[in-house]
Short mmCIF file of C-alpha atoms in Angstrom, two decimals:
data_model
loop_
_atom_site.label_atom_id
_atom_site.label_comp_id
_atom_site.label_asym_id
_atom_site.label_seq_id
_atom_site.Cartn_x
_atom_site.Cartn_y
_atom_site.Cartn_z
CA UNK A 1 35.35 31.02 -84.31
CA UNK A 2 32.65 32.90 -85.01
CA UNK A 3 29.35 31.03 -85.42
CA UNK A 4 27.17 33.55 -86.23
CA UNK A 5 24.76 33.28 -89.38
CA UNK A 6 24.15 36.76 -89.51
CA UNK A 7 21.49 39.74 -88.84
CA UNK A 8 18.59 38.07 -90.53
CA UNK A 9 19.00 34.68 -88.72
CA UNK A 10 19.81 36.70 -85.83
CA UNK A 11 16.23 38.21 -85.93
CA UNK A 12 14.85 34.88 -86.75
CA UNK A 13 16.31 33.52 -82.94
CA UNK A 14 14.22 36.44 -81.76
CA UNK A 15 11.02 35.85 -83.21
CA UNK A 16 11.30 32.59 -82.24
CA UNK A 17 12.38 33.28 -78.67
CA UNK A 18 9.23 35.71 -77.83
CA UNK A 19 7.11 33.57 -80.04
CA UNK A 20 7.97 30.44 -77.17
CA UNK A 21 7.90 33.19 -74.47
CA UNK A 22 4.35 34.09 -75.03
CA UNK A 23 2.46 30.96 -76.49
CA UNK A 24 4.45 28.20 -74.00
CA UNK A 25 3.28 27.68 -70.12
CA UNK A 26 6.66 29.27 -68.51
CA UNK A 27 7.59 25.97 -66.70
CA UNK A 28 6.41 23.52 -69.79
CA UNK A 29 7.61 20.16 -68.57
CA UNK A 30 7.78 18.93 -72.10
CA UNK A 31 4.83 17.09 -74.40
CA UNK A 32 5.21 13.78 -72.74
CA UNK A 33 3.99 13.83 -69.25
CA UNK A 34 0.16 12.30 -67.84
CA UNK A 35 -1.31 15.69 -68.38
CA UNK A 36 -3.22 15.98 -71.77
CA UNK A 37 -3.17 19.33 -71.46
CA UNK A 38 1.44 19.20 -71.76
CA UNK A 39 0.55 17.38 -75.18
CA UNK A 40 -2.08 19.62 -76.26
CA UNK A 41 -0.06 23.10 -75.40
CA UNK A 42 2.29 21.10 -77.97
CA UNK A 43 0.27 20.92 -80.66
CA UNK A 44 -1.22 24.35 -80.10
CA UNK A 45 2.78 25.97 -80.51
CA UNK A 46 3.17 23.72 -83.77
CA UNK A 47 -0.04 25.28 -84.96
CA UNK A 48 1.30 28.76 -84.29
CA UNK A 49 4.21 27.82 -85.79
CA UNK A 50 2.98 26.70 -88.81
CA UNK A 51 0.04 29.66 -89.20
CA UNK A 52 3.29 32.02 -89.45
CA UNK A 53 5.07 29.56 -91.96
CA UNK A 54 7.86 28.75 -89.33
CA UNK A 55 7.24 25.06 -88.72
CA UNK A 56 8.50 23.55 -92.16
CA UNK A 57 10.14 26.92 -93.51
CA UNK A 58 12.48 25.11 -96.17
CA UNK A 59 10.01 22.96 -97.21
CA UNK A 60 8.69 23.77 -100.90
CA UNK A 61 5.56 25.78 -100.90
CA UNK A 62 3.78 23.09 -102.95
CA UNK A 63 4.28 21.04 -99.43
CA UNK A 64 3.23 23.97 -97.35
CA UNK A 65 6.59 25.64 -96.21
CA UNK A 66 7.89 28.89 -97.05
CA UNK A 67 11.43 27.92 -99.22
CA UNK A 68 13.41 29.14 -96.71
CA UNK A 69 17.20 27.93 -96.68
CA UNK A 70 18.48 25.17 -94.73
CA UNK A 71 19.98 27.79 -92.64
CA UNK A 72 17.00 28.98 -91.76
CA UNK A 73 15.81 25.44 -90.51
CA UNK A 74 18.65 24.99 -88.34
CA UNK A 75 17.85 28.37 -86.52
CA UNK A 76 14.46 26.93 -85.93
CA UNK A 77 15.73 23.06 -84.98
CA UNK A 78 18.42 24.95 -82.12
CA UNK A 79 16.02 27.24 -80.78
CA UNK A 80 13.50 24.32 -80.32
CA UNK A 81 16.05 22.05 -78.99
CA UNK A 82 17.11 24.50 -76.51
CA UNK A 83 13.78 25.44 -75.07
CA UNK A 84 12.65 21.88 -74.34
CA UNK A 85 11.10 21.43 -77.94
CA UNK A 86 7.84 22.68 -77.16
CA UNK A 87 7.03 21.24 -80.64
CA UNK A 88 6.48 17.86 -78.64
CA UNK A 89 6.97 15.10 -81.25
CA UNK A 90 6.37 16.80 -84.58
CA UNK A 91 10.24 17.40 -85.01
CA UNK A 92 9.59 13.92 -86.49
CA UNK A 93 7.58 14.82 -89.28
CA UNK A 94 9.47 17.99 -89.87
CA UNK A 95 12.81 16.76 -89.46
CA UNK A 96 13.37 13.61 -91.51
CA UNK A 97 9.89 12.13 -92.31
CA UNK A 98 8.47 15.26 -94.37
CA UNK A 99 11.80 15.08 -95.93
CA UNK A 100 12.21 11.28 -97.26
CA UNK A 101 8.30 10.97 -98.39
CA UNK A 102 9.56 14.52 -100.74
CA UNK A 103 12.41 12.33 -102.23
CA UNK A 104 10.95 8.70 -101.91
CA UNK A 105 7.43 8.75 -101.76
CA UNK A 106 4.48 9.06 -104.68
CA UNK A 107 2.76 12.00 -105.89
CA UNK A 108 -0.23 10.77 -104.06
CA UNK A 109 1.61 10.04 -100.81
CA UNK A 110 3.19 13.49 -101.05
CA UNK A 111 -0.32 15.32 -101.34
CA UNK A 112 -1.71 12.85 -98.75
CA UNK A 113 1.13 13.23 -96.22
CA UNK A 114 2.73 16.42 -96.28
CA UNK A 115 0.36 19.10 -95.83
CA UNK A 116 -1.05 18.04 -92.70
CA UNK A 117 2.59 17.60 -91.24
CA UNK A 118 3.46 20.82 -92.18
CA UNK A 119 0.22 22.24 -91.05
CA UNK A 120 1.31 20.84 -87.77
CA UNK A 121 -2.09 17.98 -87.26
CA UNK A 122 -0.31 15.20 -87.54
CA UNK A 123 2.10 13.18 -85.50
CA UNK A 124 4.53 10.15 -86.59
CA UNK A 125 6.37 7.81 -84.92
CA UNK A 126 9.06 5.09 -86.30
CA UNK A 127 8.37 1.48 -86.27
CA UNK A 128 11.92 0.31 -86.85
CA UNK A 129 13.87 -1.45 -83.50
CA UNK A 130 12.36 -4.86 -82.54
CA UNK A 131 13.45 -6.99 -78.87
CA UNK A 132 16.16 -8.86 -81.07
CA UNK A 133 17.13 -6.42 -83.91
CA UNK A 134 17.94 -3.03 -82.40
CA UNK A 135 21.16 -1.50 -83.43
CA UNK A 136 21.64 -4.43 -85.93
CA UNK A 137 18.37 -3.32 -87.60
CA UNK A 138 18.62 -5.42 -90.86
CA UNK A 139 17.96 -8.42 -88.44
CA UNK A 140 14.57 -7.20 -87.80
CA UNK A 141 11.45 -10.13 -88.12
CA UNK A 142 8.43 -7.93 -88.45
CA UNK A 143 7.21 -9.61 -92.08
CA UNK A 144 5.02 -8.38 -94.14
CA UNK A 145 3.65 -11.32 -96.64
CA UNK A 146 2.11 -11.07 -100.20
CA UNK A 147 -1.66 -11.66 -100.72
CA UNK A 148 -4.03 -11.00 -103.15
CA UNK A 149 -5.14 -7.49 -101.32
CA UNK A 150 -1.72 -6.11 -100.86
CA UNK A 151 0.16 -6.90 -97.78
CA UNK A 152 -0.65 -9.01 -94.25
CA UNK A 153 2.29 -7.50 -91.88
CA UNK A 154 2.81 -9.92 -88.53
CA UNK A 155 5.31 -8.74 -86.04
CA UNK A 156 6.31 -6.71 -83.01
CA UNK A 157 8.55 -3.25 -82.43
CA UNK A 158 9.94 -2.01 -79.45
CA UNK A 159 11.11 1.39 -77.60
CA UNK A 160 9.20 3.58 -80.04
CA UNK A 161 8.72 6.88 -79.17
CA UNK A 162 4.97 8.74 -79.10
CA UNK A 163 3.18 5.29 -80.57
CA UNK A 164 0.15 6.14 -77.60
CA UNK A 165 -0.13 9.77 -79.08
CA UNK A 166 0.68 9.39 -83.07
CA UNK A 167 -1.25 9.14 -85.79
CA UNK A 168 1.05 7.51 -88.59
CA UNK A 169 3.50 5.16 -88.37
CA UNK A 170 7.09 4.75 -90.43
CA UNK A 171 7.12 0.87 -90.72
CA UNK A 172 9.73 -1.02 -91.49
CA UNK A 173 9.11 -4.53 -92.40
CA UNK A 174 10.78 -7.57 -94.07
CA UNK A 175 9.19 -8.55 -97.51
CA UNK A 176 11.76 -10.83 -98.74
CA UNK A 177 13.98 -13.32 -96.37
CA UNK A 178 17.75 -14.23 -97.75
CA UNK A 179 17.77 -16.76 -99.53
CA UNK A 180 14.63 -16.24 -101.48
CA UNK A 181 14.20 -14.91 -104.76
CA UNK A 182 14.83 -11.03 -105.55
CA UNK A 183 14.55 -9.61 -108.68
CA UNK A 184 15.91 -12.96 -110.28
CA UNK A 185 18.39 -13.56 -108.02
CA UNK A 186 18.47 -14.86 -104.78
CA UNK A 187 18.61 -12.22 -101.42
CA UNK A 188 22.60 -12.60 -99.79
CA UNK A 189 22.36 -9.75 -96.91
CA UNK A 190 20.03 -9.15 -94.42
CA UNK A 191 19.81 -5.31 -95.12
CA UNK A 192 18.17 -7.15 -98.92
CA UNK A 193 14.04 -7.82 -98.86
CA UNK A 194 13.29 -4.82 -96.53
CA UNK A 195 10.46 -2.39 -97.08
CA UNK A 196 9.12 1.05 -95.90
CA UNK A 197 4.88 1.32 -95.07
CA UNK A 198 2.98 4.35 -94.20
CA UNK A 199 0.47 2.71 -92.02
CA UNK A 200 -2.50 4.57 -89.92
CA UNK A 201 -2.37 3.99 -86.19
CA UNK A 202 -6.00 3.58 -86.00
CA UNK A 203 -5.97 0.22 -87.44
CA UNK A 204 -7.08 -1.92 -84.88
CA UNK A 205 -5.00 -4.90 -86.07
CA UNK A 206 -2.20 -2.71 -84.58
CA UNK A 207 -1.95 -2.76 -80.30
CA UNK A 208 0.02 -0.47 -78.46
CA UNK A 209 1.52 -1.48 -74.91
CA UNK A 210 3.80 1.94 -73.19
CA UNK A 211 7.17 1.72 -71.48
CA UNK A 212 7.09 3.36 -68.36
CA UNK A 213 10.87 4.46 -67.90
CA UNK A 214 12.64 7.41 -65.64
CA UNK A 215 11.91 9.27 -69.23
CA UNK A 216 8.16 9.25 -68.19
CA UNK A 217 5.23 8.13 -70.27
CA UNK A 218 4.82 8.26 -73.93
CA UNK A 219 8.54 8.07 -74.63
CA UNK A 220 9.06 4.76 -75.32
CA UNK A 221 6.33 1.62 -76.52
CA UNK A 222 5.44 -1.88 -77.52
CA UNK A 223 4.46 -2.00 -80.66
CA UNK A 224 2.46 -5.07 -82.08
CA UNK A 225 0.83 -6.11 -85.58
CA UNK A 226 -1.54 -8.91 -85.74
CA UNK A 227 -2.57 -9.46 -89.45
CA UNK A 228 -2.19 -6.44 -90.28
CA UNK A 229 -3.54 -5.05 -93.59
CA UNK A 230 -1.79 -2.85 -96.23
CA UNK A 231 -1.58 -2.49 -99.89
CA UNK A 232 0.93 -1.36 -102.41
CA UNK A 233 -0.42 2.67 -102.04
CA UNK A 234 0.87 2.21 -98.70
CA UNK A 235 4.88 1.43 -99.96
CA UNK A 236 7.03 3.96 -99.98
CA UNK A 237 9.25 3.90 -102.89
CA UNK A 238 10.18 0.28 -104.36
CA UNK A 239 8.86 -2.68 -102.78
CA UNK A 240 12.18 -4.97 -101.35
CA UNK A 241 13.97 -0.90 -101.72
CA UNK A 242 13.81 -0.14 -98.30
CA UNK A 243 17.55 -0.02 -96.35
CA UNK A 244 18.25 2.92 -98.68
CA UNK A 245 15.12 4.81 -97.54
CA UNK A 246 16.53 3.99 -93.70
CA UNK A 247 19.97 5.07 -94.59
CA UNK A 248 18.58 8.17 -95.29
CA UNK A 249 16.54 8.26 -92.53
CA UNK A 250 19.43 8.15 -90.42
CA UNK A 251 21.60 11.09 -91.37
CA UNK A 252 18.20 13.57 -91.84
CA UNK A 253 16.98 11.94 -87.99
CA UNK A 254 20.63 12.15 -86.19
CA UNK A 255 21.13 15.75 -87.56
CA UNK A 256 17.71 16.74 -86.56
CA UNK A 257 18.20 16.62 -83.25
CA UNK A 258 20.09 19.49 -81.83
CA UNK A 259 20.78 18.50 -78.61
CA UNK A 260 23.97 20.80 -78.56
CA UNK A 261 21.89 23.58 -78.47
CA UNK A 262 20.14 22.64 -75.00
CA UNK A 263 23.41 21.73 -73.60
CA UNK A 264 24.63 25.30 -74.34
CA UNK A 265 21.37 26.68 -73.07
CA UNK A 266 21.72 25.22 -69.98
CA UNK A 267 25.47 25.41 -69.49
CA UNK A 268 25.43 29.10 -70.22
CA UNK A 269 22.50 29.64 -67.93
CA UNK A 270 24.62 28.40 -64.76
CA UNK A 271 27.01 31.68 -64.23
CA UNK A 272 23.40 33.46 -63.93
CA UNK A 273 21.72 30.87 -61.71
CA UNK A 274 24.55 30.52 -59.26
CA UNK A 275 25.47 34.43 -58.83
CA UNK A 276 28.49 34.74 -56.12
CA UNK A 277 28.40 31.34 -55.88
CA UNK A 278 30.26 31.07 -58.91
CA UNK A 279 33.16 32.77 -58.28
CA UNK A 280 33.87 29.85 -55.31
CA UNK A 281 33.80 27.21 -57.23
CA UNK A 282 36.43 24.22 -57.26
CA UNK A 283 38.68 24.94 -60.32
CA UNK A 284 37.99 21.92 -61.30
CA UNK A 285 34.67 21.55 -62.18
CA UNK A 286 34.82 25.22 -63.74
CA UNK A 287 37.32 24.07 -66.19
CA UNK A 288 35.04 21.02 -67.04
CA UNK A 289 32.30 23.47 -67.88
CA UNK A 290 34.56 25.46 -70.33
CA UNK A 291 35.21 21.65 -71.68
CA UNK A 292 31.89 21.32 -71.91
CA UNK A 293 31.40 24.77 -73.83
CA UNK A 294 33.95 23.90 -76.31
CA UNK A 295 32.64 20.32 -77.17
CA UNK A 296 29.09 22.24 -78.04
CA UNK A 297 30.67 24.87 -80.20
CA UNK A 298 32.44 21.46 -81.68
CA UNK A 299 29.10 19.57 -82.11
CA UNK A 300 27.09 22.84 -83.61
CA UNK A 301 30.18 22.72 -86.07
CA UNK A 302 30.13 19.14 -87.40
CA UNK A 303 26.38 19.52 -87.23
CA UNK A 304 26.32 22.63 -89.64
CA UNK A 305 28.86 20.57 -91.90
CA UNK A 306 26.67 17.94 -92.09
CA UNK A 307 23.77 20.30 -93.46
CA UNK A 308 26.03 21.96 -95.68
CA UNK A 309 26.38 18.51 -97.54
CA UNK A 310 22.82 17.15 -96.56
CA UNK A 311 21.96 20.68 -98.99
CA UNK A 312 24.43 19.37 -101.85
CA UNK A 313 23.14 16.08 -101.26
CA UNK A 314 26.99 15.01 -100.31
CA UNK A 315 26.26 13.30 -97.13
CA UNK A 316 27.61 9.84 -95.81
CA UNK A 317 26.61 7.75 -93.33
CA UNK A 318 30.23 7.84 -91.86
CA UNK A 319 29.33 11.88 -91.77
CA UNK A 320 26.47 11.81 -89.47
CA UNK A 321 28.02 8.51 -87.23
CA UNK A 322 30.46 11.14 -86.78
CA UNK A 323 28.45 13.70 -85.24
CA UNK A 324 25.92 11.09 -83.73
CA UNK A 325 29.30 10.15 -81.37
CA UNK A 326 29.62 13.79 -80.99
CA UNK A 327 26.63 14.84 -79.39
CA UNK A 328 25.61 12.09 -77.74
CA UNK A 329 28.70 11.88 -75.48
CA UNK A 330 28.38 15.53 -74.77
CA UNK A 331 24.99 15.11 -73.87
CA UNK A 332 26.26 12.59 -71.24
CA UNK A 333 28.93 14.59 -70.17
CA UNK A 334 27.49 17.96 -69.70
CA UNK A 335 24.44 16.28 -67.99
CA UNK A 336 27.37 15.24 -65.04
CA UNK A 337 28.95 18.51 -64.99
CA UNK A 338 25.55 20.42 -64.84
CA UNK A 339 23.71 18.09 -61.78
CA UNK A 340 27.02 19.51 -59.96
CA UNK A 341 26.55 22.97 -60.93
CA UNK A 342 22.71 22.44 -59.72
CA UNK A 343 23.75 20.99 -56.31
CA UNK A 344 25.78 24.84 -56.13
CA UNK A 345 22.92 26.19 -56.66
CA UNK A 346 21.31 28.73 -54.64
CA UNK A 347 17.63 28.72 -53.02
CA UNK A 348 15.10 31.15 -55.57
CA UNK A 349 13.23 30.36 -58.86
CA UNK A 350 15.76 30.45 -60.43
CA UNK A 351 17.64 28.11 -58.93
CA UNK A 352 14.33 25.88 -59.17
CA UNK A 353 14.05 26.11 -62.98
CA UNK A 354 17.55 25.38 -63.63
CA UNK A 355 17.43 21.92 -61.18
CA UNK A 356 14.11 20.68 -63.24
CA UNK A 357 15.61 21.46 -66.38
CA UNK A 358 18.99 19.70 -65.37
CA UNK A 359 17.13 16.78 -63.78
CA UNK A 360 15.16 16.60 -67.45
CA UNK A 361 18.13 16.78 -68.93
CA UNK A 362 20.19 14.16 -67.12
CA UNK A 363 17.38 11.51 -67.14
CA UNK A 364 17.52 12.11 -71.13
CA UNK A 365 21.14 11.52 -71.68
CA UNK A 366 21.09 8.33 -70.48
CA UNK A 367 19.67 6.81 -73.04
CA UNK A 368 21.81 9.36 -75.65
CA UNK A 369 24.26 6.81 -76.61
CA UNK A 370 22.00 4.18 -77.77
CA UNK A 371 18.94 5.61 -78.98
CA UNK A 372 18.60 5.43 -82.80
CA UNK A 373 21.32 3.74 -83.24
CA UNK A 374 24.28 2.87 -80.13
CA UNK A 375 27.48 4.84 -79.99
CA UNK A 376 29.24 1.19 -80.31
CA UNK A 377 27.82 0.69 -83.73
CA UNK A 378 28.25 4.62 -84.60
CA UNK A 379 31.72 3.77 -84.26
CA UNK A 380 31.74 0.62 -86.06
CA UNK A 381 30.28 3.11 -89.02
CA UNK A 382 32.33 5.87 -88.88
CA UNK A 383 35.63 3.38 -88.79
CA UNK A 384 34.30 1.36 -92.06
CA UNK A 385 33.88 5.04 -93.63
CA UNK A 386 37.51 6.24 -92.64
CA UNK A 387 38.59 2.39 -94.06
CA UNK A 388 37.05 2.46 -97.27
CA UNK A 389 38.30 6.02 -98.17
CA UNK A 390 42.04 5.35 -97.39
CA UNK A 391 42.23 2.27 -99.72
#
């Protein structure tokens, strides 16, 4: 099968490829390591990026991107993902929260919001999992109660990614409990009485505590609100609204992040790295890394399906459970089969490169199959999905 998007996306890999080549430290160790300077070489790419109209190119040019297709985007979200997103943690904001402030938020929080992240100043990160309410989400406690101001939020989230380092924050709250009243009835389901804030990390009612983890700094954090104050400017879309926003959160996020295309990166990089080496090894793990070949090419597919409808605005959430179960198993997968290939490696730079990107990649994948969201309840998704459309 021939996955090719043509000449002009063809060139588009190339720009992007000598554009990463000469603006990225040759060994970048990714954004999230105790050296400002990893963050800041980061933020200095996403600047580049955006000064040439590459970092949000299918956004609208009223938003600051250049109305390129979705195609287009894609080229740009693979080559990122295979060269250790030197974007750091703005594929965020590009990826899914640009997106759902276009289609949920206010004219105001459009102009206030979108610019910057397309300008490539401004980092998010997602205040959704709490200690008891991970997968199961809608259980969540963090409450955010009615005053005469606007809001007082009380409440704590855990394992979010780039809290030390971002400036915004995606909060998901509770505003009405089941039982109570909504909209003259009373609230049945937990996923009822939720609600989306945009809310500035600055505020010093809100106290960030890291995660150290074999992921390194920055990756994962505490997050905790002690009276914290918002008002209604600060809700995106309708007040009590919110599991619809997150549903679409999840199939724009899971999408966004092409891990396939690192996988492939590295997996086609061994032949290279291990020279005549190669040629001796057990048959065995060779035919695991054609396996391993195959299952990208079959992520990349479901992935680009999933676009295709994302564009028509067709997608399910059975669609990108689907592909979530996908990629994160191959992630886990290929990360085995490569630390063997590594261990065949021989002595050289090479040789070096390929064991530090391996190691990166390994220590990644182990969290693959339960970060935003667990391959247990992907499953559970995808099976209600495949239920519901054969009654």
């Amino acid at each position: 099968m021939n996955f090719e998007m043509g000449p002009e996306a063809a060139a588009l890999r190339t720009r992007l490829r000598d554009l990463i080549r000469r603006e990225m430290p040759a060994q970048f160790p990714g954004a999230f390591t105790d050296d400002p300077a990893d963050l800041e070489a980061a933020q200095r790419f996403c600047r580049v990026l955006a000064e040439q109209d590459l970092l949000c190119l299918s956004w609208p040019a009223k938003f600051g991107g250049a109305e390129a297709s979705v195609w287009d985007q894609t080229v740009v979200r693979e080559e990122m993902w295979a060269h250790h997103e030197p974007r750091g943690a703005q594929y965020m904001g590009v990826n899914w929260v640009g997106p759902v402030i276009m289609r949920h938020g206010t004219p105001e929080q459009q102009r206030r919001h979108l610019p910057p992240i397309a300008r490539g100043e401004v980092i998010w990160c997602q205040g959704f999992s709490e200690p008891e309410a991970g997968s199961d989400l809608a259980s969540l406690r963090t409450h955010a109660r009615r005053d005469d101001d606007g809001w007082v939020v009380n409440g704590q989230k855990i394992w979010t990614s780039y809290a030390t380092m971002a400036q915004w924050c995606f909060l998901l709250a509770r505003t009405t409990r089941v039982g109570e009243p909504l909209n003259g009835e009373v609230a049945t389901r937990k996923q009822q009485g939720l609600t989306v804030f945009l809310v500035p990390m600055d505020n010093p009612a809100i106290e960030v505590r890291p995660i150290r983890t074999m992921m390194g700094p920055h990756h994962l954090n505490e997050v905790f609100f002690d009276d914290l104050r918002v008002t209604d400017a600060d809700v995106l879309g309708a007040v009590d609204a919110g599991w619809s926003i997150v549903r679409d959160v999840m199939a724009y996020e899971r999408v966004g992040i092409a891990r396939y295309a690192r996988c492939e990166r590295l997996l086609a990089a061994a032949p290279r790295v291990l020279g005549e080496r190669w040629e001796r090894l057990p048959a065995e793990l060779a035919g695991r890394w054609v396996r391993m070949l195959t299952h990208c090419r079959r992520a990349r597919l479901m992935a680009y399906r999933i676009v295709a409808l994302q564009a028509d605005g067709r997608v399910q959430p059975g669609d990108a459970a689907a592909y979530r179960i996908a990629v994160t198993r191959l992630d886990q997968e290929s990360a085995e089969v490569l630390m063997e290939l590594a261990a065949e490696a021989p002595a050289g730079p090479q040789a070096q490169w390929f064991r530090t990107e391996v190691d990166d990649h390994w220590r990644y994948s182990q969290a693959a199959t339960v970060s935003s969201g667990s391959i247990e309840m992907q499953r559970i998704l995808l099976s209600r999905t495949l239920l519901a459309a054969s009654r």
